[in-house]
Amino acid sequence: MDVANVVIGFIMVLSFFGLVWYCIKGYNLMVGFFVMSVLWTSIALIGNSISPTSVMEGKSVIDVLTNVFQTGPENYGKAILVNIFFGAFFGRVLIDTGIAATLIRKVVELGGDKPRITMSLLCIVTAVIFTSMTGIGPVISIAVIVLPIMLSLGIPSPIALFSFMGSIMAGIFGNIVNFTQYQAFFATANESYASYDYNTYFKFGIIAMAVSLIVVLIVANLSMNKKISRAWAATPDAGTTVDAPAISWISIILPVIGVVVFKLPIIFGFIFAALFALVTCGKLKGGFASVCRMLSKQFSDGAIDVAPMIGFLLALAMFNNAATYASPYFKTLLGGAMPQTALLLCIVFAVLTPLGFFRGPMNLVGSGSAILAVVVATAAWPVQFLYPLFAITTVAPQHLDVTQSWVAWGFGYTKVPAKEYMKMSIPTGWIIGIILCAIVFIMYGNLV
Amino acid sequence: MQVQMKLGDMTHNLLQVDDEAWGLYAFSRDILNQRILPERKTEMIAKAIACGKEYAQKIILEYGSTDVRMIAQKLKLKLEFQDALMTGKRVLFACYTPPDKIEIMEEPVRKAAELIQGEEPAIVELFQQAVIMNTILGHEIFHFVEDQFEQEIYTRTEKILLWSLLGYKNYSTIRTLSEIGAMAFTQELNRLSYSPFILDVLLYYSYDSSSAEKIYRDVLGVSSGRCREPVEDY
C-alpha cells in the first residue's frame, strides 16, 4: 500500500467528515459542495503528481479541471435541468388549476371527521401527487392546504408534519424527475449504467412507495393519542375555492402513465399532462396572447421553485466528478472492507441507512456520490441492483431530513421543534431502509 | 385601496350578529361544509346550541356554581398556559387533549385585552382579560364534558352519510357542531350577552388585522345571507 495514497486517503476522509459536519450545521450546501470539489480536485492532482493514479492517466491539469468544473455541470444540465424545469412547470399548473387542492378536499370529504382515516387518505393522495410534482414551491402549496386540515382534525402538529413529509418521501420513490436526477450520478460513475431507465426501475419504485407510506402511517398512528384533541383556532381561509373538474384529476399521474405505458419521453409527458390539465380546467381561454402570458408565467414560477435546488445540483455535479478522482484513495483505504456479495451489500446498506440523514455518506444528494464511486470501483455491480440500494439510502433519509428545504420550511410553518420531528423521522427512515434493502435482495440479488 | 376597519367598529357590528349566523360562519371552516344542505345546517346549529346550553345548566346544577375555574378544578382538569401558536394563518387559542389537559394560549388573550382597552367603556367591560380567559376555559370544559357523554350528547351523535359502497355506509360526525356547542356552553356558563365566536376576530386582530377583517367580513357576509356556498350532490 502506497504511503502517500494512504495519507491522501485519510485527508480526504477527514474532509469528508468535515462536509458531513458542515451539512449537519445547516450551512449553504451549494457553497459547501463547490469548496469540496475544489479541495478534492486539488488533493487528487497533488496525489497524482506524487504517485500517478489510473483515473488521471493521460489527463492534463486542464483536462481534470474541465471534467470537474465544466463537463460535470454540463452533462448534468443536459440530463436533468430540462426535466426538472418541465417538472416544475407541470407542478405549477397542477397548483394554479386547483387540481391538487381539489383532490385533497375530495379525499378529506371521503374520510370525514375521522382523523386517522382522513390523515391516511391525505397521505396517500400526497404521495401520488409527488410522483410527478417536485420542488419546494409545490410542496408549500400543498402543505398549506393539507397541514391546516390535519390540525383542524386535532392531529398534533409534529405528527401532521411528519406524516405529510413522510408521504412526500414515499411519492419521491416513484418520482420520475428524482429518478432522472439520481440516475445521472450512476451514468457518471459508470458509462454502462446510462442505459438504466425509469421503466426498469418503476416496479421497485412503486413497491418502495407503498412500503414507505405504510411505515409512515404506522409510525404516525402509533404516535397519536387514542383520543384526538379539540382546538379552538381561527383562520381567515374559508376554503370555498371552486373544484377542478373530475376529468382533470387524472393529469396528476399522466406523466408517469405516459412514460411507463406509452413509452413517451418525459418532457413530452409533462407538456401533454400540463396542457390536458389546462384544457380540462378551462384555463386556455382569453385569447392567444393571454394564454401565452399564463404559460410563460407558470414556467417562470416553476423555474423559481426549483432555482435554489438547481444551484445546489450543479455544485453537486462538480463534486460528483471530483469524487471519481478521489475514488482511488478511498479504494486504498476502504477497498478491503467493501462487501463483495449481494447479501452483504444489502445488509451494509440496511444497517447504514441512517447515514443518509444530514446529507451523510449514504446519500447521493449529499456526500454519498463519493461512496458510489468507491462501490462502483470495487466490483461490477449490476445497476438494477445497485441503483435501488442507493435510492433507498438517498430518498428515505433525505426527504425526511431536517436538511431538506421543505422540511426546514415545515418547522417554521408549524413551529414543531426539530427534536420532536426527528424522534419519528429517523427511526422511520431506518425501518424503511431495512425493509426495502431486504426487498432489493429478493428482487435483484440474483443478478449479482 | 380599502381603508382598514377599526377594532371597535368591527366589535360593535359583530355584537349584533345572531347565533345562527355565527354557526354558519363556523360551518364555513368545516371540512365537510360542502356536504351538508343549508336547511340541515340551520337545524343542526339550533340543536348544537341547545345542547351546549343544556349541558351548561347540568354542570351549574351539579356544582352549584358558574365559576369555570372552580368547575375545572372539580373535574380534575389540568390547566396549562402557553404562548401563542400560529401555523401559517391559523392562530390557536386553546386546546383540549384527552383525557384531562387544557392548554390556553395566554398571548392572544393578553394582546386582545390590551387592544380593547382603547375602545369605548361598554366594550372594554365586555372583553376584560379575565372574562376572555374564562370564556375560553368554559369552551374547553365542554369538550371534556362531551368526552364523558359521547354516546349520548348531540354534538357527538349527530352524523352525516359520506358515502356508501356495497351496503357499507361511512358516516361522520361534524366537528363544527362540537365547536358551536362549546360556544353555547361557555356563553351560558359565563352569562355572556354575545356569542364567544366573536373572539375569533378579537383575538386574531393583534396578529394580522387585515386577516381578522377578512374573518369579520365572512361573518357579516354569512349574516346578511350574501354568502352562498356550493353544496355537493348527495
XYZ file of C-alpha atoms in Angstrom:
682
model
C 0.000 0.000 0.000
C 1.460 3.339 -1.082
C 2.006 5.539 1.993
C 1.274 8.729 0.052
C -2.059 7.315 -1.134
C -2.970 6.308 2.414
C -2.139 9.774 3.755
C -4.140 11.432 0.963
C -6.971 8.980 1.607
C -7.010 9.987 5.287
C -7.056 13.676 4.390
C -9.998 13.030 2.082
C -11.858 11.023 4.694
C -11.275 13.834 7.191
C -12.544 16.439 4.726
C -15.492 14.135 4.031
C -16.433 14.171 7.710
C -15.920 17.919 7.597
C -18.534 18.059 4.848
C -20.928 15.915 6.896
C -20.436 18.289 9.845
C -20.979 21.252 7.518
C -24.240 19.713 6.231
C -25.437 18.942 9.747
C -24.778 22.528 10.816
C -27.134 23.605 8.067
C -24.717 25.794 6.131
C -25.251 26.560 2.447
C -24.904 23.292 0.542
C -24.131 24.782 -2.847
C -21.084 26.586 -1.464
C -20.066 23.570 0.633
C -20.065 21.190 -2.303
C -18.209 23.657 -4.512
C -15.483 24.039 -1.870
C -15.265 20.247 -1.555
C -14.952 19.907 -5.327
C -12.031 22.350 -5.306
C -10.453 20.620 -2.314
C -10.694 17.058 -3.634
C -9.596 18.011 -7.130
C -6.555 19.836 -5.704
C -5.663 16.960 -3.377
C -6.133 14.413 -6.166
C -3.909 16.461 -8.512
C -1.212 16.713 -5.834
C -1.525 12.989 -5.124
C -1.297 12.170 -8.799
C 1.906 14.192 -9.096
C 3.408 12.133 -6.234
C 2.028 8.752 -7.215
C 0.055 8.638 -10.512
C -3.410 7.076 -10.400
C -5.282 5.275 -13.176
C -8.195 7.749 -13.183
C -5.902 10.621 -14.150
C -3.855 8.657 -16.648
C -3.217 10.671 -19.820
C -5.007 13.729 -18.454
C -3.517 17.190 -18.042
C -4.431 19.515 -15.173
C -6.666 21.420 -17.602
C -8.428 18.160 -18.591
C -9.144 17.399 -14.943
C -10.388 20.920 -14.232
C -12.540 20.777 -17.368
C -14.021 17.465 -16.336
C -14.893 18.656 -12.818
C -15.991 22.243 -13.364
C -17.230 22.190 -16.953
C -18.238 18.705 -18.090
C -19.812 17.828 -14.735
C -22.394 20.639 -14.654
C -22.813 20.498 -18.455
C -23.674 16.805 -18.504
C -25.871 17.243 -15.509
C -27.669 20.097 -17.214
C -28.255 18.046 -20.350
C -29.693 15.116 -18.428
C -31.507 16.831 -15.609
C -32.199 20.510 -15.795
C -34.646 20.302 -18.628
C -36.623 17.565 -16.862
C -36.600 19.483 -13.598
C -37.757 22.686 -15.264
C -40.588 20.954 -17.060
C -41.476 19.003 -13.932
C -41.635 22.269 -12.000
C -43.763 23.828 -14.740
C -46.160 20.883 -14.504
C -46.249 21.275 -10.731
C -47.202 24.923 -11.100
C -50.008 24.000 -13.500
C -51.416 21.497 -11.004
C -51.390 24.191 -8.335
C -52.779 27.011 -10.492
C -55.607 24.912 -11.939
C -56.640 23.876 -8.418
C -56.400 20.178 -9.324
C -54.117 19.279 -6.424
C -56.235 21.248 -3.939
C -59.454 19.673 -5.256
C -58.085 16.158 -4.892
C -57.100 16.913 -1.319
C -60.524 18.320 -0.455
C -62.240 15.298 -2.020
C -60.295 12.756 -0.012
C -60.956 14.763 3.136
C -64.673 14.537 2.385
C -64.308 10.782 1.941
C -62.678 10.393 5.339
C -64.698 12.981 7.237
C -64.158 13.699 10.916
C -62.050 10.585 11.491
C -58.527 11.873 11.991
C -56.697 8.594 11.423
C -58.606 7.698 8.265
C -58.516 11.200 6.834
C -54.816 11.530 7.623
C -54.166 8.222 5.827
C -56.171 9.322 2.800
C -54.366 12.678 2.739
C -51.031 10.895 2.892
C -51.976 8.573 0.028
C -53.079 11.422 -2.220
C -49.990 13.463 -1.283
C -47.739 10.542 -2.194
C -49.497 10.130 -5.554
C -49.223 13.864 -6.260
C -45.492 13.797 -5.592
C -44.805 11.015 -8.043
C -44.991 13.802 -10.630
C -44.502 17.072 -8.776
C -41.267 18.298 -7.282
C -39.679 21.372 -5.739
C -40.289 23.442 -2.650
C -42.944 25.635 -4.326
C -45.410 22.797 -4.965
C -44.627 21.281 -1.550
C -45.528 24.531 0.192
C -48.626 24.955 -1.973
C -49.860 21.517 -0.934
C -48.681 21.849 2.664
C -50.708 24.989 3.299
C -53.814 23.010 2.334
C -53.030 19.673 3.977
C -51.450 20.762 7.271
C -54.284 23.064 8.433
C -56.787 20.290 7.631
C -54.835 17.814 9.746
C -54.503 20.331 12.583
C -58.208 21.147 12.441
C -58.892 17.428 12.897
C -56.936 17.520 16.134
C -53.844 15.762 14.825
C -50.848 17.066 16.828
C -48.600 19.271 14.720
C -45.459 17.078 14.965
C -47.450 14.105 13.663
C -49.146 16.182 10.964
C -45.788 17.482 9.773
C -44.150 14.068 9.928
C -46.930 12.232 8.086
C -47.077 14.918 5.393
C -43.311 14.959 4.833
C -43.264 11.163 5.018
C -45.893 10.852 2.326
C -43.913 13.207 0.067
C -40.907 10.969 0.675
C -42.983 7.938 -0.338
C -44.082 9.696 -3.527
C -40.490 10.635 -4.360
C -39.671 6.902 -4.585
C -41.853 6.863 -7.703
C -40.938 10.367 -8.853
C -39.686 10.454 -12.387
C -37.733 13.694 -12.005
C -35.912 12.427 -8.941
C -35.160 9.184 -10.749
C -33.539 11.073 -13.608
C -31.620 13.214 -11.145
C -30.080 10.253 -9.281
C -29.612 8.179 -12.423
C -27.249 10.884 -13.709
C -24.875 10.076 -10.830
C -24.808 6.466 -11.948
C -24.249 7.388 -15.588
C -21.269 9.490 -14.466
C -19.876 6.799 -12.203
C -20.048 4.100 -14.879
C -20.967 4.704 -18.513
C -22.651 1.317 -18.846
C -25.173 2.415 -16.199
C -26.525 5.126 -18.514
C -28.973 2.707 -20.160
C -30.859 2.099 -16.895
C -34.232 3.785 -17.293
C -37.347 4.662 -15.299
C -39.346 1.785 -16.771
C -36.841 -0.736 -15.409
C -36.899 0.981 -12.019
C -40.687 1.520 -11.938
C -41.665 -1.811 -10.312
C -39.303 -1.272 -7.415
C -40.247 2.419 -7.208
C -43.905 1.599 -6.698
C -43.143 -1.123 -4.128
C -40.846 1.300 -2.269
C -43.542 3.965 -2.353
C -46.148 1.601 -0.904
C -43.808 0.239 1.797
C -42.688 3.741 2.834
C -46.229 5.019 3.010
C -47.324 2.086 5.152
C -44.387 2.544 7.551
C -45.022 6.308 7.801
C -48.711 5.748 8.533
C -47.995 3.074 11.133
C -45.495 5.330 12.923
C -47.864 8.325 12.730
C -50.801 6.298 14.057
C -48.768 4.770 16.867
C -47.561 8.245 17.863
C -51.113 9.559 18.152
C -53.199 9.512 21.291
C -56.179 7.191 21.358
C -58.446 10.208 21.587
C -57.870 13.239 19.445
C -57.574 16.754 20.804
C -60.014 19.576 20.118
C -58.691 23.019 19.317
C -60.183 26.491 19.298
C -58.414 28.255 16.478
C -59.253 30.911 13.925
C -58.275 31.146 10.291
C -59.162 33.652 7.594
C -59.296 30.856 4.993
C -62.859 29.758 4.383
C -61.918 27.084 1.798
C -64.653 27.997 -0.647
C -62.474 27.540 -3.736
C -64.152 26.131 -6.844
C -63.353 22.469 -7.528
C -61.425 21.411 -10.615
C -63.498 19.087 -12.854
C -63.159 15.346 -12.177
C -61.748 14.618 -15.649
C -58.775 16.873 -14.900
C -57.727 14.887 -11.825
C -56.077 12.202 -13.921
C -53.441 14.692 -15.057
C -51.685 14.116 -11.717
C -50.491 10.705 -12.892
C -50.466 11.318 -16.659
C -46.678 11.887 -16.891
C -45.964 8.561 -15.187
C -48.583 6.728 -17.270
C -47.143 8.315 -20.426
C -43.628 7.097 -19.657
C -44.475 3.653 -18.305
C -47.365 2.621 -20.561
C -46.812 4.575 -23.757
C -43.024 4.942 -23.520
C -43.339 8.680 -24.084
C -40.339 10.920 -23.433
C -40.794 12.522 -20.052
C -40.662 16.141 -21.191
C -43.405 15.455 -23.704
C -45.293 13.694 -20.910
C -45.073 16.790 -18.692
C -46.151 19.131 -21.501
C -49.030 16.891 -22.542
C -50.247 16.436 -18.959
C -49.986 20.178 -18.280
C -51.964 21.025 -21.421
C -54.552 18.363 -20.578
C -54.933 19.906 -17.110
C -55.265 23.405 -18.511
C -57.781 22.381 -21.199
C -59.981 20.334 -18.870
C -59.964 23.116 -16.275
C -60.942 25.665 -18.907
C -57.781 27.693 -18.428
C -56.864 28.001 -22.106
C -59.252 30.869 -22.651
C -58.969 34.612 -23.216
C -57.049 34.683 -26.494
C -53.647 33.542 -27.698
C -51.654 36.357 -26.069
C -53.281 35.796 -22.694
C -52.663 32.027 -22.803
C -49.028 32.638 -23.800
C -48.616 35.003 -20.850
C -50.104 32.437 -18.494
C -47.891 29.600 -19.785
C -44.838 31.818 -19.594
C -45.673 32.791 -16.022
C -46.232 29.181 -14.990
C -42.901 28.183 -16.494
C -41.048 31.019 -14.786
C -42.825 30.364 -11.455
C -41.818 26.716 -11.768
C -38.235 27.722 -12.533
C -38.186 29.926 -9.430
C -39.500 26.992 -7.383
C -36.522 24.839 -8.338
C -33.856 27.552 -8.736
C -32.174 27.037 -5.329
C -32.127 23.289 -5.948
C -30.521 23.783 -9.380
C -27.635 25.796 -7.930
C -27.002 23.054 -5.407
C -27.285 20.293 -8.019
C -24.773 21.964 -10.307
C -22.266 22.219 -7.455
C -23.067 18.604 -6.624
C -22.284 17.622 -10.231
C -18.818 19.152 -9.801
C -18.335 17.262 -6.560
C -19.531 14.070 -8.220
C -16.848 14.308 -10.905
C -14.233 15.318 -8.332
C -15.210 12.181 -6.386
C -14.185 9.977 -9.327
C -10.633 11.353 -8.933
C -10.837 10.743 -5.195
C -12.064 7.167 -5.561
C -8.572 5.508 -5.858
C -7.686 6.888 -2.431
C -10.941 5.701 -0.878
C -10.391 2.355 -2.532
C -6.915 2.159 -0.974
C -8.395 2.785 2.462
C -11.767 1.079 2.240
C -11.438 -1.336 -0.687
C -10.628 -4.293 1.567
C -13.662 -3.592 3.726
C -16.132 -3.337 0.841
C -18.639 -6.183 0.707
C -18.359 -8.393 -2.355
C -21.687 -10.261 -2.258
C -25.243 -9.062 -2.831
C -26.401 -10.166 0.610
C -23.575 -8.415 2.424
C -24.030 -5.216 0.431
C -27.769 -5.221 1.194
C -27.058 -5.761 4.888
C -24.479 -2.949 4.912
C -26.915 -0.565 3.193
C -29.719 -1.548 5.587
C -27.535 -1.015 8.645
C -26.055 2.232 7.346
C -29.317 3.809 6.106
C -29.259 6.419 8.925
C -26.006 7.721 7.399
C -28.203 9.078 4.619
C -29.574 11.652 7.063
C -27.865 15.050 7.326
C -26.603 14.685 3.732
C -24.376 11.924 5.031
C -22.169 9.442 3.195
C -25.034 7.150 2.079
C -26.940 9.994 0.463
C -26.440 10.699 -3.247
C -27.624 14.282 -2.856
C -25.218 14.672 -0.005
C -21.758 13.319 0.401
C -22.716 9.877 -0.941
C -21.570 10.330 -4.511
C -18.010 9.603 -3.364
C -19.200 6.331 -1.822
C -20.954 5.494 -5.097
C -17.669 5.987 -6.924
C -15.921 3.665 -4.437
C -18.641 0.996 -4.576
C -18.594 1.059 -8.380
C -14.808 0.856 -8.388
C -14.666 -2.206 -6.114
C -16.920 -4.566 -8.080
C -19.041 -4.727 -11.239
C -22.430 -4.430 -9.547
C -25.438 -4.583 -11.907
C -27.175 -1.217 -11.957
C -30.619 -2.846 -11.483
C -29.333 -3.989 -8.096
C -27.158 -1.022 -7.129
C -29.481 1.844 -8.105
C -32.386 0.807 -5.809
C -29.952 0.423 -2.893
C -28.698 3.970 -3.282
C -32.240 5.188 -3.991
C -33.264 3.762 -0.601
C -30.466 5.396 1.388
C -30.991 8.647 -0.505
C -34.767 9.039 -0.824
C -35.904 7.769 2.576
C -33.475 9.703 4.806
C -33.145 12.776 2.609
C -36.832 13.568 2.239
C -37.472 13.091 5.946
C -34.385 15.033 6.898
C -34.063 18.397 8.589
C -31.634 19.484 5.843
C -34.371 19.084 3.216
C -35.520 22.569 2.272
C -39.235 21.871 2.614
C -38.825 20.060 5.941
C -36.956 23.114 7.229
C -39.807 25.275 5.917
C -42.288 22.984 7.705
C -40.585 23.624 11.056
C -41.078 27.344 10.615
C -44.657 26.914 9.479
C -45.850 24.537 12.183
C -43.437 25.629 14.962
C -42.671 21.966 15.565
C -39.328 21.527 17.366
C -36.846 19.614 15.178
C -36.222 17.172 18.041
C -39.912 16.160 18.220
C -39.956 15.551 14.498
C -36.676 13.636 14.421
C -37.914 11.221 17.086
C -40.237 9.912 14.390
C -38.346 10.623 11.176
C -35.021 8.905 11.903
C -36.443 5.555 13.127
C -38.913 5.625 10.228
C -36.161 6.207 7.655
C -34.173 3.370 9.143
C -37.090 0.914 9.245
C -37.915 1.741 5.623
C -34.252 1.236 4.712
C -34.118 -2.209 6.327
C -37.347 -3.425 4.708
C -36.502 -2.090 1.264
C -32.932 -3.423 1.294
C -34.418 -6.862 2.001
C -36.796 -6.368 -0.927
C -33.912 -5.351 -3.207
C -32.073 -8.530 -2.265
C -35.149 -10.644 -3.010
C -35.892 -8.870 -6.301
C -32.421 -8.270 -7.698
C -29.930 -10.199 -5.554
C -29.814 -12.997 -8.157
C -28.424 -10.567 -10.757
C -25.131 -10.255 -8.891
C -57.425 50.996 -1.626
C -59.805 49.772 1.044
C -59.484 51.517 4.408
C -58.913 49.127 7.288
C -61.723 48.997 9.825
C -61.134 49.845 13.445
C -61.416 47.078 16.005
C -64.083 48.994 17.913
C -66.289 49.337 14.832
C -65.907 45.679 13.978
C -66.687 44.630 17.549
C -69.741 46.837 17.618
C -71.096 45.276 14.404
C -70.203 41.739 15.437
C -72.135 42.115 18.685
C -75.269 42.378 16.528
C -74.679 39.050 14.735
C -77.095 36.296 15.742
C -76.244 32.745 16.811
C -77.341 31.160 13.549
C -75.008 33.392 11.552
C -72.131 32.523 13.870
C -72.993 28.856 13.381
C -72.949 29.237 9.608
C -69.619 31.025 9.859
C -68.269 28.077 11.887
C -69.585 25.664 9.253
C -67.781 27.620 6.540
C -64.497 26.446 8.157
C -65.549 22.794 8.384
C -64.004 20.186 6.089
C -67.478 18.778 5.425
C -69.115 22.143 4.804
C -69.997 21.362 1.197
C -71.596 18.036 2.133
C -74.405 19.493 4.205
C -77.512 21.211 2.867
C -78.155 24.763 4.178
C -81.506 23.788 5.782
C -79.835 20.901 7.574
C -77.092 23.219 8.818
C -79.662 25.600 10.330
C -81.328 22.714 12.120
C -78.003 21.351 13.371
C -76.885 24.766 14.633
C -80.055 25.144 16.681
C -79.665 21.671 18.180
C -75.959 22.166 18.949
C -76.704 25.476 20.706
C -79.496 23.866 22.705
C -77.172 21.007 23.598
C -74.424 23.361 24.796
C -76.871 25.306 26.951
C -78.443 22.158 28.367
C -75.107 20.735 29.483
C -74.094 24.107 30.937
C -77.241 24.021 33.061
C -76.477 20.469 34.143
C -72.975 21.483 35.209
C -74.234 24.576 37.056
C -76.779 22.393 38.835
C -74.252 19.716 39.682
C -71.543 22.025 41.010
C -73.759 24.841 42.209
C -71.562 27.448 40.596
C -70.784 29.207 37.337
C -67.134 29.691 38.259
C -65.330 27.931 35.429
C -62.031 27.710 37.281
C -63.684 26.001 40.205
C -65.544 23.661 37.844
C -62.289 22.833 36.050
C -60.745 22.061 39.421
C -63.625 19.814 40.470
C -63.436 17.987 37.146
C -59.696 17.459 37.879
C -58.680 19.130 34.645
C -55.031 20.066 34.218
C -54.808 23.653 33.097
C -51.687 24.871 31.296
C -50.874 28.278 29.858
C -48.749 28.608 26.736
C -47.595 31.307 24.372
C -49.259 31.805 21.020
C -49.149 29.107 18.370
C -49.565 30.307 14.825
C -49.447 27.785 11.985
C -49.482 29.696 8.752
C -52.596 31.830 9.063
C -54.183 29.629 11.702
C -53.944 31.015 15.235
C -54.559 28.590 18.069
C -56.304 29.995 21.140
C -56.811 26.871 23.216
C -56.707 23.121 23.035
C -58.239 20.232 24.959
C -56.264 16.991 24.874
C -57.989 13.933 26.343
C -58.202 12.757 28.959
C -57.785 15.916 31.057
C -55.408 18.528 29.638
C -56.475 22.039 28.714
C -53.962 24.431 27.188
C -54.801 28.094 26.869
C -52.682 30.457 24.816
C -52.146 33.492 27.025
C -50.613 35.804 24.472
C -53.643 36.287 22.185
C -55.850 36.874 25.230
C -53.476 39.425 26.725
C -52.984 41.218 23.413
C -56.713 41.337 22.694
C -57.471 42.716 26.159
C -54.791 45.382 25.696
C -56.190 46.375 22.308
C -59.718 46.581 23.667
C -58.533 48.994 26.365
C -58.523 51.751 23.762
C -62.185 51.257 22.892
C -65.374 52.628 24.463
C -66.039 51.596 28.110
C -69.007 49.352 27.299
C -66.824 47.203 25.046
C -63.897 47.261 27.489
C -66.267 45.937 30.141
C -67.358 43.034 27.938
C -63.892 41.886 26.995
C -61.714 42.090 30.074
C -58.806 39.670 30.159
C -60.341 37.540 32.915
C -63.642 37.348 31.030
C -61.926 36.191 27.854
C -59.889 33.655 29.791
C -62.989 32.237 31.488
C -64.816 32.102 28.176
C -62.036 30.046 26.640
C -61.781 27.786 29.664
C -65.526 27.179 29.590
C -65.306 26.285 25.914
C -62.637 23.675 26.559
C -64.501 22.249 29.555
C -67.350 21.449 27.171
C -65.053 19.209 25.116
C -64.187 17.327 28.296
C -67.895 17.001 29.085
C -68.505 15.768 25.533
C -65.957 13.017 26.064
C -67.793 11.912 29.226
C -71.120 11.732 27.419
C -70.005 10.892 23.901
C -72.550 8.112 23.459
C -75.500 10.409 24.084
C -74.519 14.053 23.594
C -75.966 15.584 20.419
C -72.696 17.141 19.207
C -71.126 13.676 19.054
C -74.115 11.579 17.997
C -75.208 13.688 15.020
C -73.679 12.200 11.880
C -73.880 12.577 8.128
C -73.504 9.912 5.466
C -70.322 10.499 3.477
C -70.552 7.568 1.079
C -71.851 4.041 0.762
C -70.400 1.129 -1.142
C -71.881 -2.361 -1.494
C -74.008 -1.876 1.577
C -71.215 -0.368 3.683
C -72.061 3.132 4.815
C -69.479 5.609 6.031
C -70.873 8.158 8.467
C -69.014 11.034 10.028
C -69.524 13.313 12.990
C -69.297 17.051 12.333
C -66.551 18.802 14.216
C -68.197 22.200 13.885
C -71.156 21.057 15.964
C -68.766 20.470 18.862
C -67.456 23.984 18.466
C -70.936 25.514 18.285
C -71.980 23.507 21.325
C -68.852 24.580 23.208
C -69.560 28.235 22.434
C -73.148 27.954 23.653
C -71.939 26.091 26.756
C -69.412 28.736 27.744
C -71.813 31.553 26.863
C -74.366 30.063 29.241
C -71.854 29.269 31.930
C -70.236 32.715 31.838
C -73.552 34.522 31.331
C -72.289 36.277 28.221
C -74.553 38.578 26.246
C -72.724 37.829 22.997
C -71.529 34.778 21.076
C -67.993 33.754 22.111
C -67.303 33.247 18.400
C -66.623 36.994 18.363
C -63.267 36.177 19.981
C -62.156 34.663 16.661
C -61.918 38.211 15.337
C -60.802 39.968 18.516
C -58.046 37.512 19.375
C -56.880 37.264 15.782
C -56.695 41.042 15.307
C -53.385 41.615 17.094
C -51.665 39.005 14.901
C -52.927 40.089 11.497
C -55.505 42.853 11.418
C -56.294 42.505 7.710
C -56.940 38.759 8.044
C -59.072 39.494 11.110
C -61.054 41.856 8.933
C -61.457 39.076 6.381
C -62.962 36.856 9.094
C -65.181 39.783 10.084
C -66.391 40.230 6.502
C -67.021 36.480 6.199
C -69.191 36.626 9.310
C -71.125 39.640 8.074
C -71.453 38.003 4.646
C -72.997 34.924 6.214
C -75.115 37.097 8.480
C -76.581 39.110 5.646
C -77.197 35.953 3.593
C -74.802 37.066 0.875
C -72.530 34.101 1.354
C -73.948 31.209 -0.638
C -71.630 28.270 -0.792
C -71.872 25.412 -3.261
C -73.288 22.160 -1.897
C -72.444 18.841 -3.495
C -74.771 16.157 -4.794
C -75.991 13.699 -2.235
